[in-house]
PDB file of C-alpha atoms in Angstrom:
ATOM      1  CA  GLY X 857      -9.733  13.802   3.198  1.00 83.00           C
ATOM      2  CA  GLU X 858     -10.565   9.750   2.994  1.00 90.00           C
ATOM      3  CA  ASN X 859     -10.085   8.327   6.506  1.00 94.00           C
ATOM      4  CA  VAL X 860      -9.427   4.643   7.151  1.00 97.00           C
ATOM      5  CA  GLU X 861      -9.521   2.810  10.469  1.00 97.00           C
ATOM      6  CA  GLN X 862      -8.753  -0.643  10.999  1.00 98.00           C
ATOM      7  CA  HIS X 863      -8.973  -3.157  14.106  1.00 98.00           C
ATOM      8  CA  PRO X 864      -7.907  -4.778  16.412  1.00 98.00           C
ATOM      9  CA  SER X 865      -4.156  -3.119  15.980  1.00 97.00           C
ATOM     10  CA  THR X 866      -3.174  -7.215  16.636  1.00 98.00           C
ATOM     11  CA  LEU X 867      -4.945 -10.207  17.140  1.00 98.00           C
ATOM     12  CA  SER X 868      -3.557 -13.934  18.331  1.00 98.00           C
ATOM     13  CA  VAL X 869      -5.922 -16.659  17.046  1.00 98.00           C
ATOM     14  CA  GLN X 870      -5.276 -20.425  17.318  1.00 98.00           C
ATOM     15  CA  GLU X 871      -3.593 -22.691  14.834  1.00 98.00           C
ATOM     16  CA  GLY X 872      -7.604 -24.028  12.817  1.00 98.00           C
ATOM     17  CA  ASP X 873      -9.489 -21.276  14.165  1.00 98.00           C
ATOM     18  CA  SER X 874     -10.581 -18.296  12.326  1.00 98.00           C
ATOM     19  CA  ALA X 875      -9.395 -14.621  11.992  1.00 98.00           C
ATOM     20  CA  VAL X 876     -11.436 -11.279  11.255  1.00 98.00           C
ATOM     21  CA  ILE X 877     -10.276  -8.221  10.903  1.00 98.00           C
ATOM     22  CA  LYS X 878     -12.581  -4.913  10.143  1.00 98.00           C
ATOM     23  CA  CYS X 879     -11.724  -1.911   8.785  1.00 98.00           C
ATOM     24  CA  THR X 880     -14.273   1.799   8.313  1.00 98.00           C
ATOM     25  CA  TYR X 881     -13.717   4.281   6.000  1.00 97.00           C
ATOM     26  CA  SER X 882     -15.034   8.011   6.056  1.00 96.00           C
ATOM     27  CA  ASP X 883     -15.695   8.728   2.463  1.00 94.00           C
ATOM     28  CA  SER X 884     -18.745   7.659   1.101  1.00 93.00           C
ATOM     29  CA  ALA X 885     -17.370   7.909  -2.448  1.00 91.00           C
ATOM     30  CA  SER X 886     -15.024   4.947  -2.188  1.00 93.00           C
ATOM     31  CA  ASN X 887     -15.908   2.238  -3.943  1.00 91.00           C
ATOM     32  CA  TYR X 888     -12.688   0.075  -3.856  1.00 91.00           C
ATOM     33  CA  PHE X 889     -10.900  -1.999  -1.028  1.00 95.00           C
ATOM     34  CA  PRO X 890      -7.787  -4.371  -1.163  1.00 95.00           C
ATOM     35  CA  TRP X 891      -6.656  -6.351   1.547  1.00 97.00           C
ATOM     36  CA  TYR X 892      -3.043  -6.583   1.837  1.00 97.00           C
ATOM     37  CA  LYS X 893      -0.541  -9.045   3.248  1.00 97.00           C
ATOM     38  CA  GLN X 894       3.370  -7.700   4.491  1.00 96.00           C
ATOM     39  CA  GLU X 895       5.458  -9.974   5.682  1.00 95.00           C
ATOM     40  CA  LEU X 896       9.035  -8.541   8.108  1.00 91.00           C
ATOM     41  CA  GLY X 897      10.712  -6.364   5.156  1.00 89.00           C
ATOM     42  CA  LYS X 898       8.447  -7.395   2.441  1.00 93.00           C
ATOM     43  CA  ARG X 899       6.178  -5.887  -0.119  1.00 94.00           C
ATOM     44  CA  PRO X 900       2.460  -5.967   0.826  1.00 95.00           C
ATOM     45  CA  GLN X 901       1.137  -8.103  -1.877  1.00 95.00           C
ATOM     46  CA  LEU X 902      -2.892  -8.110  -2.696  1.00 94.00           C
ATOM     47  CA  ILE X 903      -4.564 -10.983  -0.820  1.00 96.00           C
ATOM     48  CA  ILE X 904      -8.055 -10.389  -2.135  1.00 96.00           C
ATOM     49  CA  ASP X 905     -10.582  -7.436  -3.100  1.00 94.00           C
ATOM     50  CA  ILE X 906     -14.060  -5.940  -3.433  1.00 93.00           C
ATOM     51  CA  ARG X 907     -15.385  -3.280  -5.227  1.00 90.00           C
ATOM     52  CA  SER X 908     -18.709  -1.142  -4.316  1.00 85.00           C
ATOM     53  CA  ASN X 909     -21.454  -2.779  -6.196  1.00 84.00           C
ATOM     54  CA  VAL X 910     -20.241  -6.321  -4.289  1.00 83.00           C
ATOM     55  CA  GLY X 911     -21.406  -7.432  -1.138  1.00 91.00           C
ATOM     56  CA  GLU X 912     -19.112 -10.287  -0.367  1.00 95.00           C
ATOM     57  CA  LYS X 913     -16.265 -12.034  -2.322  1.00 95.00           C
ATOM     58  CA  LYS X 914     -14.560 -15.388  -1.351  1.00 97.00           C
ATOM     59  CA  ASP X 915     -11.026 -17.047  -2.687  1.00 95.00           C
ATOM     60  CA  GLN X 916     -10.905 -19.971  -1.133  1.00 96.00           C
ATOM     61  CA  ARG X 917      -9.676 -19.661   2.568  1.00 97.00           C
ATOM     62  CA  ILE X 918      -9.923 -15.823   2.575  1.00 98.00           C
ATOM     63  CA  ALA X 919     -13.590 -13.962   2.251  1.00 98.00           C
ATOM     64  CA  VAL X 920     -13.970 -10.133   2.799  1.00 98.00           C
ATOM     65  CA  THR X 921     -17.231  -8.201   3.487  1.00 97.00           C
ATOM     66  CA  LEU X 922     -18.045  -4.853   2.869  1.00 97.00           C
ATOM     67  CA  ASN X 923     -21.633  -2.860   4.453  1.00 96.00           C
ATOM     68  CA  LYS X 924     -21.691   0.490   2.354  1.00 94.00           C
ATOM     69  CA  THR X 925     -24.703   1.469   4.833  1.00 94.00           C
ATOM     70  CA  ALA X 926     -22.288   1.534   7.545  1.00 95.00           C
ATOM     71  CA  LYS X 927     -19.523   2.419   4.819  1.00 96.00           C
ATOM     72  CA  HIS X 928     -16.980  -0.684   6.825  1.00 96.00           C
ATOM     73  CA  PHE X 929     -15.642  -4.002   5.107  1.00 97.00           C
ATOM     74  CA  SER X 930     -13.601  -6.994   7.290  1.00 98.00           C
ATOM     75  CA  LEU X 931     -11.279  -9.761   5.959  1.00 98.00           C
ATOM     76  CA  HIS X 932     -12.482 -13.516   6.518  1.00 98.00           C
ATOM     77  CA  ILE X 933      -9.428 -15.537   6.990  1.00 98.00           C
ATOM     78  CA  THR X 934     -10.916 -19.318   8.325  1.00 98.00           C
ATOM     79  CA  GLU X 935      -9.014 -22.987   8.812  1.00 98.00           C
ATOM     80  CA  THR X 936      -5.638 -20.024   9.589  1.00 98.00           C
ATOM     81  CA  GLN X 937      -2.807 -21.600   9.322  1.00 97.00           C
ATOM     82  CA  PRO X 938       1.109 -20.844   9.942  1.00 96.00           C
ATOM     83  CA  GLU X 939       1.605 -19.299   7.186  1.00 97.00           C
ATOM     84  CA  ASP X 940      -1.155 -16.958   7.515  1.00 98.00           C
ATOM     85  CA  SER X 941       1.122 -15.385  10.286  1.00 98.00           C
ATOM     86  CA  ALA X 942       1.759 -11.684   9.265  1.00 97.00           C
ATOM     87  CA  VAL X 943       0.283  -8.003   9.183  1.00 97.00           C
ATOM     88  CA  TYR X 944      -2.596  -7.225   7.356  1.00 98.00           C
ATOM     89  CA  PHE X 945      -3.287  -4.069   6.250  1.00 98.00           C
ATOM     90  CA  CYS X 946      -7.082  -2.841   4.551  1.00 98.00           C
ATOM     91  CA  ALA X 947      -7.447  -0.036   2.219  1.00 96.00           C
ATOM     92  CA  ALA X 948      -9.942   2.134  -0.020  1.00 95.00           C
ATOM     93  CA  SER X 949      -9.765   4.482  -3.035  1.00 91.00           C
ATOM     94  CA  SER X 950     -12.240   6.323  -4.646  1.00 83.00           C
ATOM     95  CA  GLY X 951     -12.336   7.163  -8.611  1.00 71.00           C
ATOM     96  CA  GLY X 952     -11.699   3.920  -9.151  1.00 66.00           C
ATOM     97  CA  GLY X 953      -8.311   4.333  -7.248  1.00 73.00           C
ATOM     98  CA  ALA X 954      -7.249   7.149  -9.621  1.00 78.00           C
ATOM     99  CA  ASP X 955      -5.937   8.748  -7.045  1.00 83.00           C
ATOM    100  CA  GLY X 956      -3.888   6.207  -4.697  1.00 91.00           C
ATOM    101  CA  LEU X 957      -4.723   4.820  -1.920  1.00 93.00           C
ATOM    102  CA  THR X 958      -5.758   5.288   1.811  1.00 95.00           C
ATOM    103  CA  PHE X 959      -4.504   2.534   4.632  1.00 96.00           C
ATOM    104  CA  GLY X 960      -5.909   1.791   7.683  1.00 97.00           C
ATOM    105  CA  LYS X 961      -2.458   0.861  10.295  1.00 96.00           C
ATOM    106  CA  GLY X 962      -2.404  -3.049   9.791  1.00 97.00           C
ATOM    107  CA  THR X 963      -3.188  -5.628  12.287  1.00 98.00           C
ATOM    108  CA  HIS X 964      -0.793  -8.531  13.428  1.00 97.00           C
ATOM    109  CA  LEU X 965      -1.916 -11.280  13.022  1.00 98.00           C
ATOM    110  CA  ILE X 966      -0.138 -14.248  14.913  1.00 98.00           C
ATOM    111  CA  ILE X 967      -1.193 -17.638  14.243  1.00 98.00           C
ATOM    112  CA  GLN X 968      -0.158 -19.610  17.764  1.00 96.00           C
ATOM    113  CA  PRO X 969       0.343 -23.309  16.792  1.00 91.00           C
TER     114      PRO X 969
ATOM    115  CA  ASP K 988       9.180 -10.810 -17.122  1.00 52.00           C
ATOM    116  CA  GLY K 989       7.272  -7.862 -16.056  1.00 62.00           C
ATOM    117  CA  GLY K 990       7.244  -5.851 -12.779  1.00 93.00           C
ATOM    118  CA  ILE K 991       8.733  -3.021 -11.039  1.00 96.00           C
ATOM    119  CA  THR K 992      11.654  -2.931 -10.248  1.00 97.00           C
ATOM    120  CA  GLN K 993      12.630  -0.356  -7.414  1.00 97.00           C
ATOM    121  CA  SER K 994      16.669   0.592  -6.546  1.00 96.00           C
ATOM    122  CA  PRO K 995      18.692   0.866  -4.569  1.00 96.00           C
ATOM    123  CA  LYS K 996      17.150  -1.444  -1.908  1.00 96.00           C
ATOM    124  CA  TYR K 997      18.809   0.386   1.081  1.00 96.00           C
ATOM    125  CA  LEU K 998      19.912   3.963   0.646  1.00 94.00           C
ATOM    126  CA  PHE K 999      21.435   6.847   3.428  1.00 91.00           C
ATOM    127  CA  ARG K1000      21.339   9.773   3.581  1.00 88.00           C
ATOM    128  CA  LYS K1001      23.755  12.262   5.222  1.00 88.00           C
ATOM    129  CA  GLU K1002      22.310  15.991   6.705  1.00 83.00           C
ATOM    130  CA  GLY K1003      21.612  18.603   3.950  1.00 86.00           C
ATOM    131  CA  GLN K1004      21.536  16.156   1.545  1.00 91.00           C
ATOM    132  CA  ASN K1005      19.284  15.323  -1.040  1.00 94.00           C
ATOM    133  CA  VAL K1006      18.489  11.768  -2.391  1.00 95.00           C
ATOM    134  CA  THR K1007      16.849   9.655  -5.153  1.00 97.00           C
ATOM    135  CA  LEU K1008      14.988   6.223  -5.597  1.00 97.00           C
ATOM    136  CA  SER K1009      14.596   4.068  -8.946  1.00 98.00           C
ATOM    137  CA  CYS K1010      10.264   3.148 -10.008  1.00 98.00           C
ATOM    138  CA  GLU K1011      11.001   1.385 -13.250  1.00 97.00           C
ATOM    139  CA  GLN K1012       8.310  -0.715 -14.135  1.00 96.00           C
ATOM    140  CA  ASN K1013       7.835  -2.452 -17.840  1.00 95.00           C
ATOM    141  CA  LEU K1014       4.270  -3.060 -17.010  1.00 92.00           C
ATOM    142  CA  ASN K1015       3.037  -0.138 -20.040  1.00 92.00           C
ATOM    143  CA  HIS K1016       0.953   0.785 -17.000  1.00 92.00           C
ATOM    144  CA  ASP K1017       0.193   4.887 -17.130  1.00 92.00           C
ATOM    145  CA  ALA K1018      -0.584   5.204 -13.320  1.00 93.00           C
ATOM    146  CA  MET K1019       2.454   5.503 -10.741  1.00 95.00           C
ATOM    147  CA  TYR K1020       2.696   5.857  -7.264  1.00 96.00           C
ATOM    148  CA  TRP K1021       4.678   6.254  -3.918  1.00 98.00           C
ATOM    149  CA  TYR K1022       4.189   5.439  -0.790  1.00 98.00           C
ATOM    150  CA  ARG K1023       6.219   5.708   2.353  1.00 98.00           C
ATOM    151  CA  GLN K1024       5.954   3.015   5.660  1.00 97.00           C
ATOM    152  CA  ASP K1025       7.184   4.055   8.746  1.00 94.00           C
ATOM    153  CA  PRO K1026       7.712   1.234  11.705  1.00 86.00           C
ATOM    154  CA  GLY K1027       3.955   0.059  12.738  1.00 81.00           C
ATOM    155  CA  GLN K1028       2.279   2.217  10.618  1.00 85.00           C
ATOM    156  CA  GLY K1029       0.152   1.701   7.204  1.00 90.00           C
ATOM    157  CA  LEU K1030       1.493   2.966   4.118  1.00 95.00           C
ATOM    158  CA  ARG K1031       0.895   7.064   3.043  1.00 96.00           C
ATOM    159  CA  LEU K1032       0.698   8.313  -0.202  1.00 96.00           C
ATOM    160  CA  ILE K1033       3.433  10.917  -1.326  1.00 97.00           C
ATOM    161  CA  TYR K1034       3.004  11.313  -4.364  1.00 97.00           C
ATOM    162  CA  TYR K1035       1.201   9.899  -8.110  1.00 96.00           C
ATOM    163  CA  SER K1036       0.921  10.229 -11.782  1.00 95.00           C
ATOM    164  CA  GLN K1037      -1.447   9.531 -13.984  1.00 92.00           C
ATOM    165  CA  ILE K1038       0.136   9.947 -17.410  1.00 92.00           C
ATOM    166  CA  VAL K1039       3.413  11.420 -18.485  1.00 95.00           C
ATOM    167  CA  ASN K1040       4.745  14.560 -17.640  1.00 96.00           C
ATOM    168  CA  ASP K1041       2.068  14.589 -14.873  1.00 95.00           C
ATOM    169  CA  PHE K1042       1.623  14.553 -11.580  1.00 97.00           C
ATOM    170  CA  GLN K1043       0.337  15.047  -8.013  1.00 96.00           C
ATOM    171  CA  LYS K1044       0.977  15.743  -4.364  1.00 96.00           C
ATOM    172  CA  GLY K1045      -0.521  12.885  -2.041  1.00 95.00           C
ATOM    173  CA  ASP K1046      -1.343  13.300   1.432  1.00 93.00           C
ATOM    174  CA  ILE K1047       2.512  13.866   2.875  1.00 96.00           C
ATOM    175  CA  ALA K1048       4.026  15.766  -0.617  1.00 97.00           C
ATOM    176  CA  GLU K1049       5.927  18.096   1.770  1.00 96.00           C
ATOM    177  CA  GLY K1050       9.937  17.378   1.381  1.00 96.00           C
ATOM    178  CA  TYR K1051      10.336  15.126  -1.496  1.00 97.00           C
ATOM    179  CA  SER K1052       9.554  15.602  -5.498  1.00 98.00           C
ATOM    180  CA  VAL K1053       9.218  13.497  -8.132  1.00 98.00           C
ATOM    181  CA  SER K1054       9.570  13.751 -12.024  1.00 98.00           C
ATOM    182  CA  ARG K1055       7.671  11.568 -14.619  1.00 98.00           C
ATOM    183  CA  GLU K1056       9.749  12.037 -18.275  1.00 98.00           C
ATOM    184  CA  LYS K1057       9.242   8.041 -19.364  1.00 97.00           C
ATOM    185  CA  LYS K1058       6.186   6.459 -18.807  1.00 96.00           C
ATOM    186  CA  GLU K1059       8.405   3.806 -17.318  1.00 97.00           C
ATOM    187  CA  SER K1060       9.763   5.913 -14.801  1.00 98.00           C
ATOM    188  CA  PHE K1061       8.937   7.652 -11.654  1.00 98.00           C
ATOM    189  CA  PRO K1062      11.787   8.715  -9.651  1.00 98.00           C
ATOM    190  CA  LEU K1063      11.542  10.010  -6.026  1.00 98.00           C
ATOM    191  CA  THR K1064      13.842  12.665  -4.539  1.00 97.00           C
ATOM    192  CA  VAL K1065      14.091  12.952  -0.655  1.00 96.00           C
ATOM    193  CA  THR K1066      15.433  16.782  -0.309  1.00 94.00           C
ATOM    194  CA  SER K1067      16.341  18.014   2.605  1.00 90.00           C
ATOM    195  CA  ALA K1068      13.633  19.436   3.522  1.00 89.00           C
ATOM    196  CA  GLN K1069      12.362  16.343   4.864  1.00 90.00           C
ATOM    197  CA  LYS K1070      13.465  16.124   7.973  1.00 87.00           C
ATOM    198  CA  ASN K1071      12.358  12.696   8.983  1.00 91.00           C
ATOM    199  CA  PRO K1072      13.345  10.845   5.850  1.00 93.00           C
ATOM    200  CA  THR K1073      13.771   7.644   7.401  1.00 94.00           C
ATOM    201  CA  ALA K1074      11.311   4.847   6.365  1.00 96.00           C
ATOM    202  CA  PHE K1075      10.519   2.333   3.677  1.00 96.00           C
ATOM    203  CA  TYR K1076       9.299   4.004   0.220  1.00 98.00           C
ATOM    204  CA  LEU K1077       7.057   2.139  -2.156  1.00 97.00           C
ATOM    205  CA  CYS K1078       6.649   2.451  -5.166  1.00 98.00           C
ATOM    206  CA  ALA K1079       3.852   0.926  -6.945  1.00 95.00           C
ATOM    207  CA  SER K1080       1.398   1.197 -10.390  1.00 93.00           C
ATOM    208  CA  ILE K1081      -1.500   0.233 -11.899  1.00 89.00           C
ATOM    209  CA  PRO K1082      -2.617   0.080 -15.998  1.00 84.00           C
ATOM    210  CA  ALA K1083      -5.044   3.317 -15.366  1.00 74.00           C
ATOM    211  CA  GLY K1084      -5.975   5.626 -13.050  1.00 61.00           C
ATOM    212  CA  GLY K1085      -9.816   4.729 -12.693  1.00 60.00           C
ATOM    213  CA  SER K1086      -9.817   1.583 -13.843  1.00 66.00           C
ATOM    214  CA  ASN K1087     -10.396   0.654  -9.913  1.00 70.00           C
ATOM    215  CA  GLN K1088      -7.260  -2.320 -10.829  1.00 79.00           C
ATOM    216  CA  PRO K1089      -5.543  -3.458  -8.759  1.00 84.00           C
ATOM    217  CA  GLN K1090      -1.709  -1.977  -6.926  1.00 87.00           C
ATOM    218  CA  HIS K1091       0.705  -3.965  -7.141  1.00 86.00           C
ATOM    219  CA  PHE K1092       4.021  -3.091  -5.249  1.00 94.00           C
ATOM    220  CA  GLY K1093       7.766  -2.890  -6.191  1.00 96.00           C
ATOM    221  CA  ASP K1094      10.111  -3.972  -3.523  1.00 96.00           C
ATOM    222  CA  GLY K1095      11.005  -1.181  -1.272  1.00 97.00           C
ATOM    223  CA  THR K1096      13.977   1.230  -0.709  1.00 97.00           C
ATOM    224  CA  ARG K1097      15.041   1.728   3.107  1.00 96.00           C
ATOM    225  CA  LEU K1098      16.198   4.594   3.495  1.00 95.00           C
ATOM    226  CA  SER K1099      18.305   5.923   6.684  1.00 93.00           C
ATOM    227  CA  ILE K1100      19.917   8.915   7.662  1.00 87.00           C
ATOM    228  CA  LEU K1101      23.799   8.736   8.385  1.00 83.00           C
TER     229      LEU K1101
END
């Protein structure tokens, strides 16, 4: 089955700086890669996703890049703000998500004022 | 207002007891999913269903059971065979399996042992 590794487990950055979270996956058939943000005690919320036919996608301060050859994808957050503090999860799936998502273990992002 | 509703928000289980977590959606989605989240961990797939009256085991199905008698409902039963049930349980749905659509989650049920 699919295995998703996520690094780092904790990331502390100064407000205004950029943050990068990296994930690798094992199943070359995976074709859908969402990123979720989870605040304490709340449900995960989708922040951005990318499909395997695209190498990069941006949405304001957030971007995701995908390297299919190396089987890794990354989340980039620029101009970080205090409200960006949360746990971020990457995930992967094959078959268009039909069989569910395989998640990384999460990155706790701390924005230092 | 469309969405996924999970109930109850908090649930306590006694030793040897089965408990059922409710998940209802009014999004007319075909596919529904149950995940378990332990502290400091990512989500792990328990069961999923792509169509009414059909469901498949996920990565950690042992000690759990599900049913899918109606399109809008996908209840999860945590049986007494699940020896470590304390976790945050999340339900999700998508329009149809294979559609590459993002999964949106309910607010979750937090299950604890008495």
